[in-house]
Amino acid sequence: MHNLKEIRKDFENFKKCLEKRSVDVDFDKLKDLDIKNREFIQKKESLEKEKKEISKSKDKALFSKSKEISKEIDKLIDQQNKIKDELDIILSNIPNIPHKDVPIGENEKDNIEVLKSGNLPKFDFKPKSHYELGESLGMLDFDLATKTTGSRFVFVKDKLALLERAISNFMLDTHIVKNGYQEISPPLLASDNTMFGTGQLPKFENDQFEIKLDKGSDRKFLIPTAEVILTNIVKDKIIDLKSMPLRFVASTPCFRKEAGSYGKDTKGMIRQHQFYKVELVSIVEQDKCLDELERMTNCAIDILDLLELPYRKVILCSGDMGFSAEKTYDIEVWLPSENKYREISSCSSCSTFQAVRMKARYKNQNNETLYVGTLNGSGLAVGRTLIAILENYQQKDGSITVPKVLRPYMNNLERISVN
RNA sequence: GGAGAGAUGGCUGAGCGGUUGAAAGCACCGGUCUUGAAAACCGGCAAAGGGGCAACUCUUUCCUGGGUUCGAAUCCCAGUCUCUCCGCCA
């Protein structure tokens, strides 16, 4: 969420910055509401002052007047709240402003490749897709998931289940030991307030799975990514400067309705309602966001290097970025069956956008209270890593060679083949 | 499910109708002292919002929402959350 004070300073510039994201915002209304809001505040405060003085004077002759003022104040508060609510609705639906480094564009076609690494595998046969491989091994079962649950779910069985677990553990260990992240095993449900903090609510409610608890308390949602719950660790806090940066890693299932993507990637496990992901979150001083983004992206890339998978890194254009991001790198892994790169990680700096929503702050050297910077990135998507390994390490007979770094996590298994 | 206790500033923790935005301690920042550090001593230190170019100033805030009162952290009602004990489940 944007800071109204900042917007007010240079309203035209704010408008211009958001043009890059091609969003539909009623700027005139925003400006108008802000002015009205402040008018009401001023009126209210002057009455409050008057009332306070009567109370201090303890002059009985003025007590009845004080009562009248109270009524007037109530009216003003009512009116002011209505305006404030309208203002907040508009404000909470405005996305973050792209950083100046971000290329301007409309969609993924305008993203710019900044790095390419690894050798594409050469096959003397036609490479199969991950679902063909998994099904013929008898270790990916989509039909069974349809029977028990519905579409866009999968049963991962046997050695592929072990592989999935190995991938997750390998990534966690790397980030914890080598990259200095603290491991967290978080709740998989988040309150509506938490979902608001990272920007999933109110705008993207339709993408979320809501859980009904019996008690009439606030709403709960299955987390669409561990980013939500990890970032909100600092919600409503003023963090000690000495404890920053905070770096968290978690491996969790993620749940997404994927509304609006019907018909896309319907085959296989590229796009599922439930998938595992190892997530990285950093909480940093606000001026260190971009440095941390480079660091975080390198942590994600590290995994692909160790797994010896070919990939490229792209910087997302303004139109393709997520709601809360100021700058995003996607890392895409090579998928032989599709003959193209597919997203396996997305690392974003959200500047202070989420911090304002969460009220997450710190005190700097000068004892000023500032909003923190927040970053999140996949390190990596486990399901898609599984896919990438299946496809890139496949053999002519349909077996899969296990990447060297994963073998210690799989009882030194070197090859996955039909039992 | 039954019975209690509680929710106060970055943290711990007093206050229980009228300069209390809130004692004290810790933490933090500045200074004195010291060869340097520590200790000791002195001073500063809540947040949000409004007005002002600024110095500054005003308002709100002691879990949330109502109520009583000229006046509420303090009294009343409702709610949320946390803790302890008993039961239940693993």
Short mmCIF file of C-alpha atoms in Angstrom, two decimals, chain A residues 62-370:
data_model
loop_
_atom_site.label_atom_id
_atom_site.label_comp_id
_atom_site.label_asym_id
_atom_site.label_seq_id
_atom_site.Cartn_x
_atom_site.Cartn_y
_atom_site.Cartn_z
CA LEU A 62 -19.75 24.53 30.69
CA PHE A 63 -20.57 20.86 31.18
CA SER A 64 -23.75 20.92 29.16
CA LYS A 65 -21.94 22.55 26.27
CA SER A 66 -19.40 19.78 26.36
CA LYS A 67 -22.18 17.27 25.91
CA GLU A 68 -23.40 19.04 22.82
CA ILE A 69 -19.94 19.11 21.37
CA SER A 70 -19.72 15.37 21.86
CA LYS A 71 -22.75 14.88 19.67
CA GLU A 72 -21.28 17.04 16.95
CA ILE A 73 -18.03 15.14 17.11
CA ASP A 74 -19.86 11.85 16.72
CA LYS A 75 -21.49 13.14 13.55
CA LEU A 76 -18.18 14.28 12.13
CA ILE A 77 -16.50 10.98 12.95
CA ASP A 78 -19.28 9.17 11.15
CA GLN A 79 -18.82 11.23 8.03
CA GLN A 80 -15.08 11.04 8.19
CA ASN A 81 -15.10 7.27 8.55
CA LYS A 82 -17.19 6.86 5.43
CA ILE A 83 -14.72 8.90 3.45
CA LYS A 84 -11.77 7.14 4.98
CA ASP A 85 -13.26 3.76 4.07
CA GLU A 86 -13.72 4.83 0.46
CA LEU A 87 -10.19 6.14 0.43
CA ASP A 88 -8.80 2.90 1.85
CA ILE A 89 -10.62 0.79 -0.71
CA ILE A 90 -9.10 2.72 -3.57
CA LEU A 91 -5.69 2.79 -1.94
CA SER A 92 -5.56 -0.90 -1.07
CA ASN A 93 -6.32 -1.84 -4.67
CA ILE A 94 -3.46 0.14 -6.18
CA PRO A 95 -0.39 -1.99 -7.03
CA ASN A 96 3.20 -1.14 -6.21
CA ILE A 97 5.09 1.25 -8.44
CA PRO A 98 7.71 -0.38 -10.69
CA HIS A 99 11.30 0.50 -9.91
CA LYS A 100 12.98 2.63 -12.55
CA ASP A 101 15.14 -0.35 -13.62
CA VAL A 102 12.04 -2.24 -14.68
CA PRO A 103 11.43 -2.36 -18.42
CA ILE A 104 8.08 -0.98 -19.49
CA GLY A 105 5.86 -3.49 -21.20
CA GLU A 106 2.49 -5.15 -21.30
CA ASN A 107 3.01 -8.86 -20.82
CA GLU A 108 5.56 -11.66 -20.66
CA LYS A 109 6.66 -10.98 -24.23
CA ASP A 110 8.27 -7.79 -23.01
CA ASN A 111 10.34 -9.43 -20.30
CA ILE A 112 14.08 -9.19 -20.86
CA GLU A 113 16.53 -12.03 -20.54
CA VAL A 114 19.53 -11.04 -18.43
CA LEU A 115 21.35 -14.35 -18.01
CA LYS A 116 21.45 -17.78 -19.57
CA SER A 117 23.35 -20.70 -18.11
CA GLY A 118 23.88 -24.45 -18.44
CA ASN A 119 23.99 -26.72 -21.45
CA LEU A 120 20.78 -27.87 -23.01
CA PRO A 121 20.59 -31.67 -22.93
CA LYS A 122 20.99 -33.48 -26.25
CA PHE A 123 18.81 -36.50 -26.91
CA ASP A 124 19.13 -39.05 -29.67
CA PHE A 125 15.44 -39.75 -29.23
CA LYS A 126 12.33 -37.63 -28.88
CA PRO A 127 12.25 -36.45 -25.25
CA LYS A 128 9.06 -37.25 -23.38
CA SER A 129 7.06 -34.92 -21.22
CA HIS A 130 7.20 -35.27 -17.46
CA TYR A 131 3.69 -36.71 -17.28
CA GLU A 132 4.43 -39.34 -19.91
CA LEU A 133 7.57 -40.30 -18.02
CA GLY A 134 5.89 -40.26 -14.63
CA GLU A 135 2.87 -42.23 -15.73
CA SER A 136 4.85 -44.91 -17.52
CA LEU A 137 7.01 -45.28 -14.43
CA GLY A 138 3.77 -45.69 -12.52
CA MET A 139 4.79 -42.94 -10.14
CA LEU A 140 2.62 -40.00 -11.21
CA ASP A 141 -1.09 -40.71 -11.06
CA PHE A 142 -3.39 -37.96 -12.25
CA ASP A 143 -6.41 -40.21 -12.76
CA LEU A 144 -6.33 -41.35 -9.18
CA ALA A 145 -6.25 -37.74 -7.97
CA THR A 146 -9.22 -36.94 -10.18
CA LYS A 147 -11.09 -39.80 -8.57
CA THR A 148 -10.31 -38.83 -4.98
CA THR A 149 -10.22 -35.08 -5.28
CA GLY A 150 -10.69 -33.49 -8.68
CA SER A 151 -8.73 -32.00 -11.51
CA ARG A 152 -5.37 -30.29 -11.06
CA PHE A 153 -4.18 -32.58 -8.30
CA VAL A 154 -1.76 -35.47 -8.50
CA PHE A 155 -0.56 -38.52 -6.60
CA VAL A 156 3.21 -38.73 -6.54
CA LYS A 157 4.27 -42.26 -5.66
CA ASP A 158 7.20 -44.40 -4.77
CA LYS A 159 10.63 -43.20 -5.93
CA LEU A 160 9.21 -39.95 -7.27
CA ALA A 161 7.72 -39.20 -3.86
CA LEU A 162 11.17 -39.82 -2.44
CA LEU A 163 12.65 -37.58 -5.11
CA GLU A 164 10.18 -34.83 -4.25
CA ARG A 165 11.14 -35.06 -0.60
CA ALA A 166 14.83 -35.12 -1.50
CA ILE A 167 14.49 -31.99 -3.60
CA SER A 168 12.79 -30.17 -0.77
CA ASN A 169 15.35 -31.23 1.82
CA PHE A 170 18.28 -30.45 -0.43
CA MET A 171 16.99 -26.95 -1.07
CA LEU A 172 16.28 -26.32 2.59
CA ASP A 173 19.72 -27.51 3.66
CA THR A 174 21.43 -25.37 1.06
CA HIS A 175 19.58 -22.23 2.05
CA ILE A 176 20.01 -22.83 5.76
CA VAL A 177 23.66 -23.85 5.84
CA LYS A 178 25.10 -22.04 2.86
CA ASN A 179 22.86 -19.01 2.45
CA GLY A 180 22.09 -18.18 6.07
CA TYR A 181 18.32 -18.46 6.12
CA GLN A 182 16.45 -19.47 9.25
CA GLU A 183 14.20 -22.47 8.82
CA ILE A 184 10.54 -22.04 9.69
CA SER A 185 7.74 -24.56 9.75
CA PRO A 186 4.75 -22.25 9.65
CA PRO A 187 0.97 -22.59 9.84
CA LEU A 188 -0.57 -23.27 6.45
CA LEU A 189 -3.62 -21.15 7.23
CA ALA A 190 -3.56 -17.38 7.34
CA SER A 191 -6.08 -14.90 8.70
CA ASP A 192 -7.66 -12.33 6.40
CA ASN A 193 -5.57 -9.65 8.00
CA THR A 194 -2.39 -11.55 7.19
CA MET A 195 -3.54 -12.04 3.62
CA PHE A 196 -4.12 -8.31 3.38
CA GLY A 197 -0.60 -7.63 4.64
CA THR A 198 1.13 -9.26 1.69
CA GLY A 199 -1.43 -8.06 -0.84
CA GLN A 200 -3.49 -11.19 -1.60
CA LEU A 201 -6.55 -9.42 -0.22
CA PRO A 202 -8.73 -7.65 -1.06
CA LYS A 203 -8.04 -7.79 -4.78
CA PHE A 204 -7.24 -11.46 -5.32
CA GLU A 205 -9.72 -13.13 -3.05
CA ASN A 206 -10.99 -15.32 -5.90
CA ASP A 207 -7.61 -17.02 -6.23
CA GLN A 208 -7.64 -18.16 -2.61
CA PHE A 209 -9.09 -21.18 -0.85
CA GLU A 210 -11.08 -20.06 2.14
CA ILE A 211 -11.41 -22.38 5.11
CA LYS A 212 -14.45 -22.33 7.31
CA LEU A 213 -13.68 -22.71 10.98
CA ASP A 214 -16.57 -23.34 13.32
CA LYS A 215 -16.05 -20.32 15.47
CA GLY A 216 -17.36 -17.03 14.21
CA SER A 217 -13.94 -15.42 14.30
CA ASP A 218 -12.13 -13.86 11.35
CA ARG A 219 -11.72 -15.58 8.00
CA LYS A 220 -8.96 -18.08 7.29
CA PHE A 221 -7.30 -19.00 4.02
CA LEU A 222 -4.98 -21.74 2.86
CA ILE A 223 -1.71 -20.04 2.04
CA PRO A 224 -1.09 -19.61 -1.70
CA THR A 225 2.62 -19.33 -0.89
CA ALA A 226 4.70 -19.36 2.29
CA GLU A 227 5.54 -15.75 1.46
CA VAL A 228 2.26 -14.77 3.08
CA ILE A 229 2.92 -16.29 6.44
CA LEU A 230 6.70 -15.73 6.55
CA THR A 231 6.50 -12.05 5.64
CA ASN A 232 3.80 -11.44 8.22
CA ILE A 233 6.17 -12.59 10.95
CA VAL A 234 7.06 -8.91 11.26
CA LYS A 235 3.49 -7.62 11.11
CA ASP A 236 2.78 -4.84 13.65
CA LYS A 237 6.38 -4.86 14.83
CA ILE A 238 9.11 -2.33 15.25
CA ILE A 239 12.17 -4.41 14.60
CA ASP A 240 15.52 -3.97 16.26
CA LEU A 241 17.96 -2.72 13.64
CA LYS A 242 20.59 -5.12 14.95
CA SER A 243 18.49 -8.15 14.13
CA MET A 244 18.19 -7.20 10.47
CA PRO A 245 18.33 -8.51 7.87
CA LEU A 246 15.91 -11.28 8.75
CA ARG A 247 16.01 -14.22 6.36
CA PHE A 248 13.46 -17.04 6.53
CA VAL A 249 13.08 -20.22 4.54
CA ALA A 250 10.22 -22.71 4.60
CA SER A 251 9.13 -25.67 2.56
CA THR A 252 5.35 -25.77 2.46
CA PRO A 253 2.45 -26.89 0.36
CA CYS A 254 0.81 -24.01 -1.48
CA PHE A 255 -2.82 -23.81 -2.51
CA ARG A 256 -4.17 -21.81 -5.43
CA LYS A 257 -7.43 -21.73 -7.25
CA GLU A 258 -5.62 -20.48 -10.35
CA ALA A 259 -8.73 -18.66 -11.49
CA GLY A 260 -8.33 -17.21 -14.92
CA SER A 261 -5.92 -19.87 -16.10
CA TYR A 262 -8.47 -22.41 -17.25
CA GLY A 263 -7.28 -24.30 -20.28
CA LYS A 264 -3.67 -23.38 -19.61
CA ASP A 265 -1.25 -26.21 -18.78
CA THR A 266 -4.11 -28.59 -18.17
CA LYS A 267 -1.89 -31.61 -18.67
CA GLY A 268 0.69 -32.64 -16.14
CA MET A 269 1.72 -31.01 -12.92
CA ILE A 270 2.88 -27.62 -14.15
CA ARG A 271 -0.18 -25.86 -12.79
CA GLN A 272 -1.85 -27.49 -9.82
CA HIS A 273 -4.16 -26.42 -7.04
CA GLN A 274 -1.66 -27.81 -4.55
CA PHE A 275 2.12 -27.92 -4.83
CA TYR A 276 5.22 -27.79 -2.67
CA LYS A 277 7.47 -24.80 -2.74
CA VAL A 278 10.60 -23.78 -0.86
CA GLU A 279 10.18 -20.09 -0.16
CA LEU A 280 12.72 -17.44 0.79
CA VAL A 281 11.73 -14.25 2.59
CA SER A 282 13.97 -11.34 3.59
CA ILE A 283 13.18 -8.39 5.81
CA VAL A 284 15.70 -5.61 5.27
CA GLU A 285 16.33 -1.91 5.77
CA GLN A 286 14.36 -0.11 3.11
CA ASP A 287 17.36 1.11 1.13
CA LYS A 288 18.85 -2.37 0.90
CA CYS A 289 16.03 -3.95 -1.08
CA LEU A 290 17.69 -4.10 -4.45
CA ASP A 291 20.95 -5.52 -3.13
CA GLU A 292 19.00 -8.16 -1.28
CA LEU A 293 17.06 -8.97 -4.44
CA GLU A 294 20.31 -9.77 -6.25
CA ARG A 295 21.47 -11.88 -3.34
CA MET A 296 18.19 -13.75 -3.11
CA THR A 297 18.06 -14.42 -6.83
CA ASN A 298 21.57 -15.82 -6.64
CA CYS A 299 20.49 -18.14 -3.83
CA ALA A 300 17.75 -19.50 -6.07
CA ILE A 301 20.09 -19.81 -9.04
CA ASP A 302 22.53 -21.64 -6.85
CA ILE A 303 20.09 -24.53 -6.58
CA LEU A 304 19.79 -24.88 -10.34
CA ASP A 305 23.55 -24.78 -10.74
CA LEU A 306 23.95 -27.53 -8.17
CA LEU A 307 21.24 -29.60 -9.84
CA GLU A 308 22.95 -28.96 -13.18
CA LEU A 309 19.77 -27.82 -14.85
CA PRO A 310 19.87 -25.28 -17.70
CA TYR A 311 18.07 -22.04 -16.99
CA ARG A 312 17.77 -18.40 -17.81
CA LYS A 313 17.03 -15.35 -15.73
CA VAL A 314 14.64 -12.67 -16.93
CA ILE A 315 13.62 -9.35 -15.52
CA LEU A 316 9.87 -8.93 -15.65
CA CYS A 317 8.42 -5.96 -17.46
CA SER A 318 6.07 -3.57 -15.68
CA GLY A 319 2.94 -5.26 -17.00
CA ASP A 320 3.91 -8.78 -15.95
CA MET A 321 4.84 -8.07 -12.33
CA GLY A 322 2.82 -9.09 -9.31
CA PHE A 323 0.67 -6.64 -7.38
CA SER A 324 3.10 -6.01 -4.52
CA ALA A 325 6.40 -6.07 -6.43
CA GLU A 326 8.61 -3.15 -7.42
CA LYS A 327 11.06 -5.38 -9.30
CA THR A 328 10.98 -9.07 -10.12
CA TYR A 329 13.35 -11.62 -11.60
CA ASP A 330 11.93 -14.85 -12.90
CA ILE A 331 14.18 -17.84 -13.23
CA GLU A 332 13.10 -20.22 -15.93
CA VAL A 333 14.25 -23.79 -16.31
CA TRP A 334 14.61 -25.60 -19.59
CA LEU A 335 11.89 -28.13 -20.38
CA PRO A 336 12.91 -30.36 -23.32
CA SER A 337 9.40 -31.61 -24.06
CA GLU A 338 8.13 -28.08 -24.54
CA ASN A 339 11.36 -26.94 -26.11
CA LYS A 340 11.29 -23.78 -24.00
CA TYR A 341 12.06 -22.26 -20.62
CA ARG A 342 9.39 -22.32 -17.93
CA GLU A 343 9.20 -20.36 -14.68
CA ILE A 344 10.63 -22.21 -11.70
CA SER A 345 11.28 -19.27 -9.41
CA SER A 346 10.16 -15.70 -9.02
CA CYS A 347 12.10 -13.32 -6.79
CA SER A 348 10.62 -9.94 -5.95
CA SER A 349 11.43 -6.86 -4.00
CA CYS A 350 8.26 -5.33 -2.62
CA SER A 351 10.02 -2.22 -1.28
CA THR A 352 7.90 -0.87 1.59
CA PHE A 353 4.63 -1.75 -0.11
CA GLN A 354 3.81 -4.74 2.09
CA ALA A 355 5.36 -3.14 5.17
CA VAL A 356 2.89 -0.26 5.02
CA ARG A 357 0.04 -2.76 4.90
CA MET A 358 1.51 -4.81 7.73
CA LYS A 359 2.76 -1.88 9.80
CA ALA A 360 6.21 -3.42 9.93
CA ARG A 361 8.87 -0.92 10.87
CA TYR A 362 12.36 -0.49 12.28
CA LYS A 363 14.41 2.31 13.79
CA ASN A 364 17.39 3.44 11.78
CA GLN A 365 20.67 4.87 13.08
CA ASN A 366 19.06 8.28 13.60
CA ASN A 367 16.27 6.76 15.65
CA GLU A 368 13.73 7.48 12.92
CA THR A 369 10.93 4.97 12.49
CA LEU A 370 10.87 3.63 8.95
#
